[in-house]
PDB file of C-alpha atoms in Angstrom:
ATOM      1  CA  MET A 373      24.326 -93.408 109.198  1.00  0.00           C
ATOM      2  CA  ARG A 374      27.252 -91.068 108.493  1.00  0.00           C
ATOM      3  CA  THR A 375      28.428 -89.019 111.457  1.00  0.00           C
ATOM      4  CA  SER A 376      30.339 -86.347 109.524  1.00  0.00           C
ATOM      5  CA  LEU A 377      29.405 -82.850 110.681  1.00  0.00           C
ATOM      6  CA  ARG A 378      29.782 -81.683 107.066  1.00  0.00           C
ATOM      7  CA  CYS A 379      27.280 -84.170 105.682  1.00  0.00           C
ATOM      8  CA  ASP A 380      24.507 -82.552 103.671  1.00  0.00           C
ATOM      9  CA  PRO A 381      21.077 -83.701 104.945  1.00  0.00           C
ATOM     10  CA  GLY A 382      20.045 -84.529 101.376  1.00  0.00           C
ATOM     11  CA  CYS A 383      23.046 -86.844 101.021  1.00  0.00           C
ATOM     12  CA  ASP A 384      22.824 -88.612 104.384  1.00  0.00           C
ATOM     13  CA  GLU A 385      22.886 -92.364 103.762  1.00  0.00           C
ATOM     14  CA  GLN A 386      22.924 -91.771  99.968  1.00  0.00           C
ATOM     15  CA  ILE A 387      25.446 -93.280  97.596  1.00  0.00           C
ATOM     16  CA  PRO A 388      27.712 -90.884  95.672  1.00  0.00           C
ATOM     17  CA  GLY A 389      25.969 -89.609  92.563  1.00  0.00           C
ATOM     18  CA  SER A 390      22.477 -89.654  94.084  1.00  0.00           C
ATOM     19  CA  TYR A 391      20.326 -86.632  93.332  1.00  0.00           C
ATOM     20  CA  CYS A 392      20.303 -83.803  95.861  1.00  0.00           C
ATOM     21  CA  GLY A 393      19.462 -80.125  95.963  1.00  0.00           C
ATOM     22  CA  THR A 394      18.049 -78.560  92.794  1.00  0.00           C
ATOM     23  CA  ILE A 395      20.221 -80.201  90.124  1.00  0.00           C
ATOM     24  CA  GLY A 396      22.997 -81.549  92.272  1.00  0.00           C
ATOM     25  CA  ALA A 397      24.553 -84.907  93.122  1.00  0.00           C
ATOM     26  CA  CYS A 398      25.975 -86.299  96.346  1.00  0.00           C
ATOM     27  CA  THR A 399      29.749 -86.532  96.509  1.00  0.00           C
ATOM     28  CA  SER A 400      31.749 -89.268  98.231  1.00  0.00           C
ATOM     29  CA  CYS A 401      32.218 -86.793 101.124  1.00  0.00           C
ATOM     30  CA  CYS A 402      28.443 -86.666 101.700  1.00  0.00           C
ATOM     31  CA  LEU A 403      28.175 -83.150 100.297  1.00  0.00           C
ATOM     32  CA  CYS A 404      25.687 -81.921  97.716  1.00  0.00           C
ATOM     33  CA  CYS A 405      27.442 -80.665  94.595  1.00  0.00           C
ATOM     34  CA  GLU A 406      25.049 -78.281  92.829  1.00  0.00           C
ATOM     35  CA  ALA A 407      25.608 -78.057  89.104  1.00  0.00           C
ATOM     36  CA  SER A 408      26.033 -74.641  87.525  1.00  0.00           C
ATOM     37  CA  ASP A 409      27.256 -73.303  84.215  1.00  0.00           C
ATOM     38  CA  SER A 410      28.316 -69.694  83.715  1.00  0.00           C
ATOM     39  CA  ASP A 411      27.306 -69.714  80.045  1.00  0.00           C
ATOM     40  CA  GLY A 412      23.800 -70.955  80.758  1.00  0.00           C
ATOM     41  CA  GLY A 413      24.152 -74.555  79.636  1.00  0.00           C
ATOM     42  CA  ILE A 414      25.255 -76.171  76.410  1.00  0.00           C
ATOM     43  CA  ASN A 415      26.057 -72.964  74.563  1.00  0.00           C
ATOM     44  CA  PHE A 416      28.645 -73.561  71.875  1.00  0.00           C
ATOM     45  CA  THR A 417      28.953 -69.845  71.168  1.00  0.00           C
ATOM     46  CA  VAL A 418      30.285 -68.976  74.642  1.00  0.00           C
ATOM     47  CA  LYS A 419      33.216 -70.229  76.660  1.00  0.00           C
ATOM     48  CA  GLY A 420      32.149 -70.658  80.263  1.00  0.00           C
ATOM     49  CA  THR A 421      32.942 -72.381  83.552  1.00  0.00           C
ATOM     50  CA  ALA A 422      30.879 -75.305  84.836  1.00  0.00           C
ATOM     51  CA  THR A 423      30.679 -76.915  88.258  1.00  0.00           C
ATOM     52  CA  GLY A 424      29.291 -80.392  88.761  1.00  0.00           C
ATOM     53  CA  TYR A 425      29.669 -83.865  90.174  1.00  0.00           C
ATOM     54  CA  ASN A 426      32.548 -85.893  88.729  1.00  0.00           C
ATOM     55  CA  SER A 427      31.695 -89.590  88.816  1.00  0.00           C
ATOM     56  CA  THR A 428      35.351 -90.551  88.241  1.00  0.00           C
ATOM     57  CA  THR A 429      36.639 -88.817  91.362  1.00  0.00           C
ATOM     58  CA  GLY A 430      33.398 -88.801  93.349  1.00  0.00           C
ATOM     59  CA  GLY A 431      33.994 -85.112  94.015  1.00  0.00           C
ATOM     60  CA  CYS A 432      32.700 -81.738  92.959  1.00  0.00           C
ATOM     61  CA  ASP A 433      34.768 -80.233  90.143  1.00  0.00           C
ATOM     62  CA  THR A 434      34.888 -76.920  88.347  1.00  0.00           C
ATOM     63  CA  ARG A 435      36.116 -76.838  84.757  1.00  0.00           C
ATOM     64  CA  THR A 436      36.466 -74.209  82.054  1.00  0.00           C
ATOM     65  CA  ASP A 437      35.353 -74.850  78.481  1.00  0.00           C
ATOM     66  CA  TYR A 438      38.198 -74.789  76.009  1.00  0.00           C
ATOM     67  CA  CYS A 439      38.846 -74.664  72.303  1.00  0.00           C
ATOM     68  CA  SER A 440      40.072 -77.804  70.585  1.00  0.00           C
ATOM     69  CA  GLY A 441      41.802 -77.442  67.248  1.00  0.00           C
ATOM     70  CA  THR A 442      40.462 -74.658  65.077  1.00  0.00           C
ATOM     71  CA  SER A 443      36.791 -75.525  64.789  1.00  0.00           C
ATOM     72  CA  THR A 444      35.498 -77.165  67.978  1.00  0.00           C
ATOM     73  CA  LEU A 445      34.711 -76.152  71.529  1.00  0.00           C
ATOM     74  CA  VAL A 446      34.768 -78.593  74.435  1.00  0.00           C
ATOM     75  CA  GLU A 447      31.759 -77.582  76.516  1.00  0.00           C
ATOM     76  CA  TYR A 448      31.270 -78.802  80.094  1.00  0.00           C
ATOM     77  CA  TRP A 449      27.750 -78.927  81.467  1.00  0.00           C
ATOM     78  CA  GLY A 450      25.284 -80.630  83.756  1.00  0.00           C
ATOM     79  CA  ARG A 451      25.399 -82.338  87.082  1.00  0.00           C
ATOM     80  CA  TRP A 452      27.821 -84.978  85.818  1.00  0.00           C
ATOM     81  CA  LEU A 453      30.315 -82.453  84.480  1.00  0.00           C
ATOM     82  CA  SER A 454      30.246 -84.209  81.138  1.00  0.00           C
ATOM     83  CA  ALA A 455      32.127 -82.754  78.180  1.00  0.00           C
ATOM     84  CA  SER A 456      30.872 -82.467  74.646  1.00  0.00           C
ATOM     85  CA  THR A 457      32.946 -81.593  71.624  1.00  0.00           C
ATOM     86  CA  ALA A 458      30.876 -80.216  68.787  1.00  0.00           C
ATOM     87  CA  PRO A 459      31.839 -78.710  65.440  1.00  0.00           C
ATOM     88  CA  PHE A 460      30.890 -75.098  64.907  1.00  0.00           C
ATOM     89  CA  PRO A 461      28.244 -74.354  62.294  1.00  0.00           C
ATOM     90  CA  SER A 462      29.431 -71.573  59.984  1.00  0.00           C
ATOM     91  CA  HIS A 463      27.564 -68.851  61.896  1.00  0.00           C
ATOM     92  CA  MET A 464      29.123 -69.745  65.248  1.00  0.00           C
ATOM     93  CA  PRO A 465      32.496 -68.708  66.652  1.00  0.00           C
ATOM     94  CA  LYS A 466      35.773 -70.452  65.950  1.00  0.00           C
ATOM     95  CA  CYS A 467      38.685 -70.822  68.310  1.00  0.00           C
ATOM     96  CA  TYR A 468      41.865 -68.822  68.122  1.00  0.00           C
ATOM     97  CA  ASP A 469      44.781 -68.743  70.583  1.00  0.00           C
ATOM     98  CA  GLY A 470      42.718 -70.528  73.236  1.00  0.00           C
ATOM     99  CA  ARG A 471      39.780 -68.164  73.009  1.00  0.00           C
ATOM    100  CA  CYS A 472      36.606 -68.337  70.992  1.00  0.00           C
ATOM    101  CA  VAL A 473      36.340 -65.909  68.121  1.00  0.00           C
ATOM    102  CA  GLN A 474      33.846 -65.287  65.350  1.00  0.00           C
ATOM    103  CA  CYS A 475      36.291 -65.806  62.507  1.00  0.00           C
ATOM    104  CA  CYS A 476      39.884 -66.551  61.631  1.00  0.00           C
ATOM    105  CA  SER A 477      39.673 -65.616  57.931  1.00  0.00           C
ATOM    106  CA  ASP A 478      37.213 -64.117  55.444  1.00  0.00           C
ATOM    107  CA  ALA A 479      36.117 -67.679  54.573  1.00  0.00           C
ATOM    108  CA  ASP A 480      34.564 -67.975  58.061  1.00  0.00           C
ATOM    109  CA  CYS A 481      32.193 -65.061  57.364  1.00  0.00           C
ATOM    110  CA  THR A 482      29.038 -65.955  55.461  1.00  0.00           C
ATOM    111  CA  SER A 483      27.440 -63.364  53.186  1.00  0.00           C
ATOM    112  CA  LYS A 484      24.839 -61.022  54.633  1.00  0.00           C
ATOM    113  CA  ASP A 485      22.499 -58.809  52.588  1.00  0.00           C
ATOM    114  CA  ASN A 486      24.352 -60.162  49.527  1.00  0.00           C
ATOM    115  CA  ARG A 487      27.601 -58.666  50.836  1.00  0.00           C
ATOM    116  CA  VAL A 488      30.728 -60.738  51.334  1.00  0.00           C
ATOM    117  CA  GLY A 489      31.850 -60.781  54.964  1.00  0.00           C
ATOM    118  CA  LYS A 490      35.351 -59.686  55.908  1.00  0.00           C
ATOM    119  CA  CYS A 491      37.175 -60.933  59.012  1.00  0.00           C
ATOM    120  CA  ALA A 492      38.775 -58.062  60.939  1.00  0.00           C
ATOM    121  CA  SER A 493      40.273 -58.658  64.405  1.00  0.00           C
ATOM    122  CA  ASN A 494      38.463 -62.028  64.535  1.00  0.00           C
ATOM    123  CA  VAL A 495      35.058 -60.375  64.007  1.00  0.00           C
ATOM    124  CA  CYS A 496      32.959 -60.642  60.836  1.00  0.00           C
ATOM    125  CA  GLN A 497      32.087 -57.283  59.293  1.00  0.00           C
ATOM    126  CA  TRP A 498      29.838 -56.328  56.388  1.00  0.00           C
ATOM    127  CA  GLY A 499      30.601 -52.818  55.232  1.00  0.00           C
ATOM    128  CA  PRO A 500      29.369 -50.916  52.189  1.00  0.00           C
ATOM    129  CA  CYS A 501      30.485 -52.270  48.837  1.00  0.00           C
ATOM    130  CA  PHE A 502      32.950 -50.391  46.661  1.00  0.00           C
ATOM    131  CA  ALA A 503      33.580 -53.091  44.051  1.00  0.00           C
ATOM    132  CA  ASN A 504      31.699 -56.085  42.668  1.00  0.00           C
ATOM    133  CA  SER A 505      34.104 -58.337  44.577  1.00  0.00           C
ATOM    134  CA  ASP A 506      32.473 -57.031  47.792  1.00  0.00           C
ATOM    135  CA  CYS A 507      29.225 -58.700  46.705  1.00  0.00           C
ATOM    136  CA  SER A 508      28.058 -62.315  46.569  1.00  0.00           C
ATOM    137  CA  SER A 509      28.055 -64.212  43.291  1.00  0.00           C
ATOM    138  CA  GLY A 510      25.283 -62.972  41.006  1.00  0.00           C
ATOM    139  CA  TYR A 511      25.283 -59.488  42.574  1.00  0.00           C
ATOM    140  CA  CYS A 512      27.118 -56.277  41.806  1.00  0.00           C
ATOM    141  CA  CYS A 513      27.900 -53.123  43.741  1.00  0.00           C
ATOM    142  CA  GLU A 514      25.562 -50.190  43.215  1.00  0.00           C
ATOM    143  CA  GLN A 515      27.686 -47.094  43.575  1.00  0.00           C
ATOM    144  CA  VAL A 516      27.991 -43.528  42.417  1.00  0.00           C
ATOM    145  CA  VAL A 517      31.355 -42.689  40.921  1.00  0.00           C
ATOM    146  CA  GLY A 518      32.391 -39.075  40.577  1.00  0.00           C
ATOM    147  CA  SER A 519      34.827 -36.989  42.512  1.00  0.00           C
ATOM    148  CA  ILE A 520      33.840 -39.187  45.457  1.00  0.00           C
ATOM    149  CA  THR A 521      33.035 -42.900  45.336  1.00  0.00           C
ATOM    150  CA  ILE A 522      30.222 -43.748  47.730  1.00  0.00           C
ATOM    151  CA  GLY A 523      29.512 -47.390  48.477  1.00  0.00           C
ATOM    152  CA  TYR A 524      25.948 -48.628  48.464  1.00  0.00           C
ATOM    153  CA  GLY A 525      24.333 -52.010  48.541  1.00  0.00           C
ATOM    154  CA  CYS A 526      24.790 -55.142  46.493  1.00  0.00           C
ATOM    155  CA  VAL A 527      22.044 -55.555  43.918  1.00  0.00           C
ATOM    156  CA  SER A 528      21.122 -58.454  41.676  1.00  0.00           C
ATOM    157  CA  LYS A 529      22.800 -58.386  38.265  1.00  0.00           C
ATOM    158  CA  GLY A 530      20.427 -57.009  35.689  1.00  0.00           C
ATOM    159  CA  THR A 531      18.775 -54.557  38.125  1.00  0.00           C
ATOM    160  CA  ILE A 532      17.421 -51.486  36.311  1.00  0.00           C
ATOM    161  CA  LYS A 533      17.088 -48.083  38.008  1.00  0.00           C
ATOM    162  CA  ASP A 534      16.120 -44.853  36.233  1.00  0.00           C
ATOM    163  CA  SER A 535      16.122 -46.748  32.904  1.00  0.00           C
ATOM    164  CA  LYS A 536      19.754 -47.759  33.381  1.00  0.00           C
ATOM    165  CA  TYR A 537      21.339 -51.044  34.325  1.00  0.00           C
ATOM    166  CA  LEU A 538      23.120 -50.758  37.674  1.00  0.00           C
ATOM    167  CA  CYS A 539      25.454 -53.500  36.494  1.00  0.00           C
ATOM    168  CA  ASP A 540      25.718 -55.928  33.594  1.00  0.00           C
ATOM    169  CA  PRO A 541      22.394 -56.807  31.961  1.00  0.00           C
ATOM    170  CA  PRO A 542      21.420 -60.471  32.504  1.00  0.00           C
ATOM    171  CA  GLU A 543      22.427 -61.478  28.954  1.00  0.00           C
ATOM    172  CA  TRP A 544      25.984 -60.224  29.600  1.00  0.00           C
ATOM    173  CA  THR A 545      26.489 -62.847  32.294  1.00  0.00           C
ATOM    174  CA  SER A 546      26.300 -65.777  29.851  1.00  0.00           C
ATOM    175  CA  THR A 547      29.206 -67.506  28.088  1.00  0.00           C
ATOM    176  CA  GLU A 548      31.754 -65.543  26.046  1.00  0.00           C
ATOM    177  CA  SER A 549      30.403 -66.754  22.663  1.00  0.00           C
ATOM    178  CA  GLU A 550      26.851 -65.912  23.715  1.00  0.00           C
ATOM    179  CA  LYS A 551      28.021 -62.472  24.894  1.00  0.00           C
ATOM    180  CA  SER A 552      29.314 -61.611  21.403  1.00  0.00           C
ATOM    181  CA  ILE A 553      26.011 -62.583  19.792  1.00  0.00           C
ATOM    182  CA  ASN A 554      23.939 -60.762  22.425  1.00  0.00           C
ATOM    183  CA  ILE A 555      26.047 -57.587  22.157  1.00  0.00           C
ATOM    184  CA  LEU A 556      25.628 -57.588  18.353  1.00  0.00           C
ATOM    185  CA  GLU A 557      21.870 -58.052  18.778  1.00  0.00           C
ATOM    186  CA  LEU A 558      21.723 -55.143  21.222  1.00  0.00           C
ATOM    187  CA  VAL A 559      23.733 -52.905  18.843  1.00  0.00           C
ATOM    188  CA  TRP A 560      21.496 -53.932  15.916  1.00  0.00           C
ATOM    189  CA  LYS A 561      18.340 -53.168  17.912  1.00  0.00           C
ATOM    190  CA  PHE A 562      19.771 -49.768  18.881  1.00  0.00           C
ATOM    191  CA  LEU A 563      20.704 -48.919  15.280  1.00  0.00           C
ATOM    192  CA  SER A 564      17.330 -50.156  14.006  1.00  0.00           C
ATOM    193  CA  GLY A 565      15.642 -47.850  16.458  1.00  0.00           C
ATOM    194  CA  LEU A 566      17.660 -44.876  15.145  1.00  0.00           C
ATOM    195  CA  ILE A 567      16.797 -45.671  11.519  1.00  0.00           C
ATOM    196  CA  LYS A 568      13.062 -45.737  12.298  1.00  0.00           C
ATOM    197  CA  ILE A 569      13.296 -42.231  13.730  1.00  0.00           C
TER     198      ILE A 569
END
């Protein structure tokens, strides 16, 4: 029986690493090291600080998660203070200058509502579109152009509104040789319609 006044009752006569408390483990000093994680567990979107039993030292350690390279976060968790390095899926933060950020470049921002994401101050943003380049492939920017250009949403190519195409008709998105033929067909149909009148 240990005689240390600091010995936790749950760790008395227990070997280091034995369970104690809620989710703790006994240290080599006969103390109960309760595990905790400031980011709520294995959360690869948040850098946090974890406390837990370290089987290498037999003590109770506190460690802070950190970014490794440009696309991984080393996350500490659990009663053993284990570390896990996991790659970030595209929708999760990256790491930049030792802190976790949402993006480092526009390429890190996936499209949303058919709009291309832009990385500004390490945060993905999806503003109104003002040009077709603001939209995902196969979409164009619906906008009103006059004395003021107002950005709207990105609509599928070939979308018709008020009997007008908001952007190129579907047949205009084919190959260059097909475009020439389709344009001639459209002109012929238009002229044929005028002649019938």
